[in-house]
Coordinates of C-alpha atoms and ligand atoms in Angstrom, one line a residue:
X492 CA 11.1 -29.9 -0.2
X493 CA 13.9 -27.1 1.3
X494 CA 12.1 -23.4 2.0
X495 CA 14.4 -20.8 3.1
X496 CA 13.4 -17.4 5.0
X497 CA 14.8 -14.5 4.7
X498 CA 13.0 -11.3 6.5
X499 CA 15.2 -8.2 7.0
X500 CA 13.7 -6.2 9.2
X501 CA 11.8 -9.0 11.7
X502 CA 13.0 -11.7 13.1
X503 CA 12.6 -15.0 11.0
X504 CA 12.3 -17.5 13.7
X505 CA 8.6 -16.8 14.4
X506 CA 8.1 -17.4 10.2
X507 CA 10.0 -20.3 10.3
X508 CA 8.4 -22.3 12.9
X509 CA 4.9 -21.5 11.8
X510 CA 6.0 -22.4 8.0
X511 CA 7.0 -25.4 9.6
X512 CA 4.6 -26.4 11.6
X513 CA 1.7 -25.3 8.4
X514 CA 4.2 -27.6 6.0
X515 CA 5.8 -30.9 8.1
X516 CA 6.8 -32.6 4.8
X517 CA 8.4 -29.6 4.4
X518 CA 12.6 -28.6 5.8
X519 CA 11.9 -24.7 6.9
X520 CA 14.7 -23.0 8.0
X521 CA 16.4 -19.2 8.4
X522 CA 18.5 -18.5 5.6
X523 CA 22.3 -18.2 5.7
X524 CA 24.9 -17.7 3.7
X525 CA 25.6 -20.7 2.0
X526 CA 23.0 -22.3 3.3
X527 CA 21.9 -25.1 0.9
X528 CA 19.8 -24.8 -1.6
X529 CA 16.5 -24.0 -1.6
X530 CA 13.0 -25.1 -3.8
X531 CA 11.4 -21.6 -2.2
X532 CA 12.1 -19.1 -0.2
X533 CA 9.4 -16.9 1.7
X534 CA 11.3 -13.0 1.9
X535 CA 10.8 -9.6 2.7
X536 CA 13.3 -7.0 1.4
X537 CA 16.3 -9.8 1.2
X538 CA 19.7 -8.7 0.4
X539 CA 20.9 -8.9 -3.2
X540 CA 23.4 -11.6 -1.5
X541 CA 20.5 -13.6 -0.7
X542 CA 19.3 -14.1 -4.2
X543 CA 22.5 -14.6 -5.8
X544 CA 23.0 -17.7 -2.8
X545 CA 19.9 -19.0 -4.1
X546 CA 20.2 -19.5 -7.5
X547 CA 17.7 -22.3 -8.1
X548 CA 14.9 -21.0 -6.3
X549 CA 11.2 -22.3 -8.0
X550 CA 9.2 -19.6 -6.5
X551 CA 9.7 -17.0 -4.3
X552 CA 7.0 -16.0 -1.5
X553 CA 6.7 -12.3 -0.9
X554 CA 5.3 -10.9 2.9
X555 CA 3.9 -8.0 1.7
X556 CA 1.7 -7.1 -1.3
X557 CA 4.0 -4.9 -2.5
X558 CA 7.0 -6.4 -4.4
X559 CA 8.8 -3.0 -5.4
X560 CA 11.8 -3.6 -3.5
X561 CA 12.0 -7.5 -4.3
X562 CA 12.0 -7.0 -7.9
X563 CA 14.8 -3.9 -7.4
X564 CA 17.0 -7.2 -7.0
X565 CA 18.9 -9.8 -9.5
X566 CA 16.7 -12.9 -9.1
X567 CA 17.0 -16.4 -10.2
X568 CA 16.0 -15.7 -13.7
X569 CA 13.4 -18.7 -13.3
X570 CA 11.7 -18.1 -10.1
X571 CA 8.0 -17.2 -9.5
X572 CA 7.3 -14.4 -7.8
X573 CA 4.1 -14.4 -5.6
X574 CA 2.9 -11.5 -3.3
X575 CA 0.6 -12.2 -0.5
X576 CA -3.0 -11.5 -1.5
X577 CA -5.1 -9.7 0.8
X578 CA -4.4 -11.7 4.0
X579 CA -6.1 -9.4 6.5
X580 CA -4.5 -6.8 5.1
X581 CA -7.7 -5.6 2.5
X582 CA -9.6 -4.8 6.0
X583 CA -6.9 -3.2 8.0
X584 CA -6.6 -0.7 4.7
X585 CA -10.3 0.0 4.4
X586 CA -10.3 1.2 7.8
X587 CA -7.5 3.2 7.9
X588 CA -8.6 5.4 4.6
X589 CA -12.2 5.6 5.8
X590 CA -10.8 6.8 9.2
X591 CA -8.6 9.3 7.1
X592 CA -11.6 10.4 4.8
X593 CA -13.9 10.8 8.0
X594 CA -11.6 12.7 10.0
X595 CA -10.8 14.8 7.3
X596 CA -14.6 15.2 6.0
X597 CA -15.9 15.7 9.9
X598 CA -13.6 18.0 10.5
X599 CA -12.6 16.0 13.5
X600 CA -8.7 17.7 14.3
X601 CA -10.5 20.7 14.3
X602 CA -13.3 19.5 17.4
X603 CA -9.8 18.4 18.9
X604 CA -8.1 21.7 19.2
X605 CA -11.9 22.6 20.8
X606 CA -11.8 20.1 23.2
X607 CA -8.3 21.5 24.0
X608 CA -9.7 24.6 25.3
X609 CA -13.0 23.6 26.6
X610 CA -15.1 25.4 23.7
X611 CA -18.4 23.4 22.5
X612 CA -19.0 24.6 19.0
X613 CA -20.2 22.8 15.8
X614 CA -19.2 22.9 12.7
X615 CA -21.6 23.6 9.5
X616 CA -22.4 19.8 7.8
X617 CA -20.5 19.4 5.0
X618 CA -21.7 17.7 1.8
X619 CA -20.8 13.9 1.1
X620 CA -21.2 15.1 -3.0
X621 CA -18.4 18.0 -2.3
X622 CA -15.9 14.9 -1.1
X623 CA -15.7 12.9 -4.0
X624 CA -13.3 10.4 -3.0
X625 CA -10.9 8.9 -6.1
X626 CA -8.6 5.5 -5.4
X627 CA -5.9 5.2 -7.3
X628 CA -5.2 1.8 -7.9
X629 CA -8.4 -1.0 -8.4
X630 CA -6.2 -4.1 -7.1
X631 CA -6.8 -6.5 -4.0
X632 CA -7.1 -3.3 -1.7
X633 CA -8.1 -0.4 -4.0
X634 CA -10.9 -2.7 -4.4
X635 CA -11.5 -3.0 -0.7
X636 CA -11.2 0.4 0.4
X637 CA -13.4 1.8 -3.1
X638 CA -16.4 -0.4 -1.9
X639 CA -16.0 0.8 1.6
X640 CA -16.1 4.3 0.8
X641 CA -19.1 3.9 -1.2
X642 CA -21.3 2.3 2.0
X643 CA -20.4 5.9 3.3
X644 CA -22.2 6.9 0.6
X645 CA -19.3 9.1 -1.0
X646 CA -18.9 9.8 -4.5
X647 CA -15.8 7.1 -4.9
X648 CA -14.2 6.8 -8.4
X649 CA -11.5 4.8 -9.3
X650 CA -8.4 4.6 -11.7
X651 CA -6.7 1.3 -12.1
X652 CA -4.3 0.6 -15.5
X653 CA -7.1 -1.9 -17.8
X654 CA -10.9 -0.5 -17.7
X655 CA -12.5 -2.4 -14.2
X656 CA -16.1 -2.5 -13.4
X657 CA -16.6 -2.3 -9.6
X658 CA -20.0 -1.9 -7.6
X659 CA -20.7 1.9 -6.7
X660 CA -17.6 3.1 -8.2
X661 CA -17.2 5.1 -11.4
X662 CA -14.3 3.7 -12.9
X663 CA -11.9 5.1 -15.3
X664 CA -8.6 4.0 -16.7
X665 CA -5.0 4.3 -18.5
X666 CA -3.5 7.6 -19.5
X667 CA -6.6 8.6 -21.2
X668 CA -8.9 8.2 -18.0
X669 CA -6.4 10.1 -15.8
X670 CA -7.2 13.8 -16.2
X671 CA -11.3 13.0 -16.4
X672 CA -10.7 10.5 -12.9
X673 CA -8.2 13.4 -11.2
X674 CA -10.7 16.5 -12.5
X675 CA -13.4 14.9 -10.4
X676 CA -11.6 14.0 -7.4
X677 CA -11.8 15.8 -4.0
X678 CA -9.9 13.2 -2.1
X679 CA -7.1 11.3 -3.5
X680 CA -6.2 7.9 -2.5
X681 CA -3.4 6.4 -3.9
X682 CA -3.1 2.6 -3.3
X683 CA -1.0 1.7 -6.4
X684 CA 2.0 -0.4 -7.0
X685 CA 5.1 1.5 -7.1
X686 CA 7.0 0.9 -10.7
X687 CA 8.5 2.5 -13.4
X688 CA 5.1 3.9 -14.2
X689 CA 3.6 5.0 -11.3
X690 CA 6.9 6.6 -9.5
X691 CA 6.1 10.3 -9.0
X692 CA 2.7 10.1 -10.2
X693 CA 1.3 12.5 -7.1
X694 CA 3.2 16.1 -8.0
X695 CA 2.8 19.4 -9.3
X696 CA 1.3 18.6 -12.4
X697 CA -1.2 16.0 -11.2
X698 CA -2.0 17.2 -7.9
X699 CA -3.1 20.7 -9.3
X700 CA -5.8 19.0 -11.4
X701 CA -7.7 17.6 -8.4
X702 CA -10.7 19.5 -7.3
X703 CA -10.2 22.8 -4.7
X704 CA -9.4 22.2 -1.6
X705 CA -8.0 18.7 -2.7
X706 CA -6.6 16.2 0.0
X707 CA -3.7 13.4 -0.7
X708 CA -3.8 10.0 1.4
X709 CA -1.0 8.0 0.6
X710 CA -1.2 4.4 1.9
X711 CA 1.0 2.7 -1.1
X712 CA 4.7 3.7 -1.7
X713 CA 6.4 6.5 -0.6
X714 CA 8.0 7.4 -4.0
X715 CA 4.8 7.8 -5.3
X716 CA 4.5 11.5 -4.1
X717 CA 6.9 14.2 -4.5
X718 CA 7.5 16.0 -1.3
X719 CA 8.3 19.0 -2.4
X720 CA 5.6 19.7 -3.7
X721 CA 2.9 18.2 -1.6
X722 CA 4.7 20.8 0.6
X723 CA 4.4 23.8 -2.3
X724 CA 0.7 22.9 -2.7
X725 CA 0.0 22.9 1.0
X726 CA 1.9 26.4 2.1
X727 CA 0.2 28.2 -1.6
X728 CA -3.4 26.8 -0.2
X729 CA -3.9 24.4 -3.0
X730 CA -4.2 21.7 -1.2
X731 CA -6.4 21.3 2.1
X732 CA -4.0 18.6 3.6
X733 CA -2.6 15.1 3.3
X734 CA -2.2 11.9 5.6
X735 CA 0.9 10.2 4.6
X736 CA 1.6 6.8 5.8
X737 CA 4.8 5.7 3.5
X738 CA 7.8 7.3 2.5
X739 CA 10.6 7.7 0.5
X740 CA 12.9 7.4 3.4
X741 CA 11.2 4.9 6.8
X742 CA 11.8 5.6 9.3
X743 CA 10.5 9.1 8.2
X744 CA 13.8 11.1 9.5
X745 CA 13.5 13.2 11.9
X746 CA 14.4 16.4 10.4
X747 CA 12.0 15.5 7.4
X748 CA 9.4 18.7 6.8
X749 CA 6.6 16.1 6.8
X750 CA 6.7 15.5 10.4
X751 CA 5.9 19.0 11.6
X752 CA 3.3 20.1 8.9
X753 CA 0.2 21.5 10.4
X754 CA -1.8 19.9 7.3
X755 CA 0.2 16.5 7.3
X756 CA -0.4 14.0 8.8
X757 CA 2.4 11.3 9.5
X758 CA 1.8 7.7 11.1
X759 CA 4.7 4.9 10.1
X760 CA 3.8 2.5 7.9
X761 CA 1.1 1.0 9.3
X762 CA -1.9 1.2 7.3
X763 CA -2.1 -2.1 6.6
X764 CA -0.1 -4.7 8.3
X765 CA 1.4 -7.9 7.4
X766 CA -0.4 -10.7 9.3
X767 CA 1.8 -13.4 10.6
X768 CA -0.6 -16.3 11.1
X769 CA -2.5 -15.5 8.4
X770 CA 0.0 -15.1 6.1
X771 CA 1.6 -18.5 6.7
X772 CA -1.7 -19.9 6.1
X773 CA -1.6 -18.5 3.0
X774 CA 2.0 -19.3 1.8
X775 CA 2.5 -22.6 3.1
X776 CA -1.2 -23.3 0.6
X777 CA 0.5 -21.6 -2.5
X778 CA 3.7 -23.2 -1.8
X779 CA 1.7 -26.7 -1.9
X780 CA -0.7 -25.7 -4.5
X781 CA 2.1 -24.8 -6.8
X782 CA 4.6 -27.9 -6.0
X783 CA 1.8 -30.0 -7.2
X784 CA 1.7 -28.1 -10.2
X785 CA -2.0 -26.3 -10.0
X786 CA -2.0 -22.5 -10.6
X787 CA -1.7 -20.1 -7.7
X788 CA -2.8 -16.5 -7.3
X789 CA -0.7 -13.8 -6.5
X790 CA 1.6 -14.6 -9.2
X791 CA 3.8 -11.0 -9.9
X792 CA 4.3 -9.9 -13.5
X793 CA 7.9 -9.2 -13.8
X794 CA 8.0 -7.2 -16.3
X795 CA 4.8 -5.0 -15.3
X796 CA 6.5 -5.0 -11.8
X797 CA 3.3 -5.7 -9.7
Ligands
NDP970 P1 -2.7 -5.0 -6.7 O1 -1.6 -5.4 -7.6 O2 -3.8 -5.9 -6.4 O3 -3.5 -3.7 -7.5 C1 -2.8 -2.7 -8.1 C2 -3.8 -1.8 -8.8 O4 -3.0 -0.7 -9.4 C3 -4.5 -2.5 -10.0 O5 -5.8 -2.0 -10.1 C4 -3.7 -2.0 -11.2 O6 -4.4 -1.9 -12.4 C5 -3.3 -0.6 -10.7 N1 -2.2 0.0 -11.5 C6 -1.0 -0.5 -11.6 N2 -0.2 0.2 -12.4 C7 -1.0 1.2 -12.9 C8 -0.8 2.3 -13.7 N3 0.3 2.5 -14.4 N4 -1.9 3.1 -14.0 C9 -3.1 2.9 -13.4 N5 -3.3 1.9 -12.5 C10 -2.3 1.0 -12.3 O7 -2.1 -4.3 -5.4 P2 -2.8 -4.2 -4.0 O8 -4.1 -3.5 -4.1 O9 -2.7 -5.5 -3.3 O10 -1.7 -3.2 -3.2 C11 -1.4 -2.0 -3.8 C12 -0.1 -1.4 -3.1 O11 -0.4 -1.0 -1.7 C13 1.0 -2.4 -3.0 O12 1.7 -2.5 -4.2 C14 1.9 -1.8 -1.9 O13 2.8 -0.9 -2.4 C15 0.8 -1.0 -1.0 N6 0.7 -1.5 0.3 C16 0.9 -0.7 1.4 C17 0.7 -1.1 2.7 C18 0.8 -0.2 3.8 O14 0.8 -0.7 5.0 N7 1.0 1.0 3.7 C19 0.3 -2.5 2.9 C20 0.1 -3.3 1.7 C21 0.2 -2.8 0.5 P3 -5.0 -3.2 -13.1 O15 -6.3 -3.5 -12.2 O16 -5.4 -2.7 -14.4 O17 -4.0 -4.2 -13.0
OXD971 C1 3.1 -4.4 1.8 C2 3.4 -3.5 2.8 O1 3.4 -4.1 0.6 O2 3.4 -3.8 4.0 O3 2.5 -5.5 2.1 O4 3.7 -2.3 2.6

């Protein structure tokens, strides 16, 4: 069997030796053009002129849990797509929203600036029960960073696109659930798939409907936020503040509003990371799973585009 990889912004080499070493039946290489063809191919963010090389691709292996920009592309019409499923990555985001919620919650910018200037004063406890907490998005890390939440013991609810049932979570779903899940939400997580449906779901309209003093932490996509008005909601007091962690544009430019905000705050893309070693692990077991013909999960849904 022939695997190609193709990973824009890292250097393959490190991929392609451990996808070796995990599959030694296997004939891993980088892809080039017109490189042979391949039976899969194990990408982030190819070029369009990587797919249209590879026409007779069986499955293709994503890096990321996120497939938005792969499915952006023309690919071989046949080809499985399969995004990496949790791989350390679940973890990583539960620790980086709780962080986000605590800081927030505790107040703990503000003890900052006091430290700054030598001044020991507390802060009034606030209420867990005036912070409910709503995840947007019940999938391999919603899921996660839901459950984690809870064992804080804040209110967490959830939104995902069918009904879910999850532990310690009052879930809600599809259009009809929205305005009940966002009326009841203090702190909004958003940790959905960016598509057709879910582009622009954080703005004006939506945003307002969260509880006062609302705060935004996005960890997904940046196009799932309008800037613009994040910014409008912040300046008219609307909204208490946001931490943003994807954008529409990455590297955030440096010119971009965001960056400066005194309620924003920015850290680049890094929320969850991709794993290396564990995510060969994973691949090179779907890749052999699926060339024996058993089924394999992480299998994308073209058509719902996640
Ligand atoms: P999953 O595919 O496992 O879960 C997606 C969830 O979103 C599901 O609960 C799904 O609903 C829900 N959903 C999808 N469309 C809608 C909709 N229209 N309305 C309501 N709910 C919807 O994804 P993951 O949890 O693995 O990852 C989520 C996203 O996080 C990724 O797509 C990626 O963009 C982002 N990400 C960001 C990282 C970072 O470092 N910042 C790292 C990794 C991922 P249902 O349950 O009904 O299917
Ligand atoms: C992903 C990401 O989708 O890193 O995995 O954003």
């Amino acid at each position: 069997m022939r695997i190609t990889v193709c990973c824009s912004d890292t250097k393959a080499a490190p991929w392609v030796d451990g996808l070796q070493a995990a599959l030694p039946e296997a004939e891993v290489s980088e892809w080039q053009p017109g490189a042979p063809p391949a039976d899969y191919a194990m990408v982030w963010s190819p070029p369009q002129a990587f797919c249209d090389d590879q026409p007779q691709l069986k499955g293709i292996f994503n890096t990321g849990a996120g497939v938005d920009a792969l499915l952006k592309l023309r690919l071989p019409p046949d080809a499985v797509v399969v995004r990496l499923d949790d791989a350390g990555m679940s973890v990583q985001m539960a620790e980086f929203v709780c962080h986000a919620v605590i800081r927030h919650f505790r107040e703990l910018d503000a003890y900052a600036r006091d430290e700054a200037q030598s001044r020991w004063g507390f802060r009034k406890p606030r209420l867990r029960a005036d912070f409910p907490v709503g995840v947007m998005g019940l999938g391999v890390l919603g899921q996660r960073v839901a459950q984690a939440l809870a064992a804080f013991e804040f209110p967490v609810r959830g939104w995902s696109r069918r009904a879910r049932d999850v532990a310690g979570v009052q879930c809600f779903s599809g259009d009809a659930g929205f305005a009940d899940f966002l009326a009841g939400t203090r702190v909004l997580v958003c940790l959905l798939p960016l598509t057709d449906d879910t582009r622009g779901i954080m703005n004006r309209a939506t945003l307002s409907q969260l509880l006062p003093g609302g705060y935004v932490i996005n960890v997904a996509r940046g196009a799932h936020l309008v800037d613009e008005d994040l910014i409008a909601l912040l300046d008219e007091g609307r909204l208490a503040g946001a931490a943003l962690d994807v954008f529409r544009i990455e590297p955030l430019p440096t010119e971009h509003p965001f960056w400066a905000h005194p309620k924003i705050t920015v850290t680049p893309h890094t929320s969850a990371r991709t794993l290396r070693e564990e995510s060969i692990a994973q691949i090179a077991g779907k890749i052999r799973a699926f060339s024996r013909g058993e089924p394999i999960v992480g299998v994308v849904d073209r058509q719902r585009g996640y």
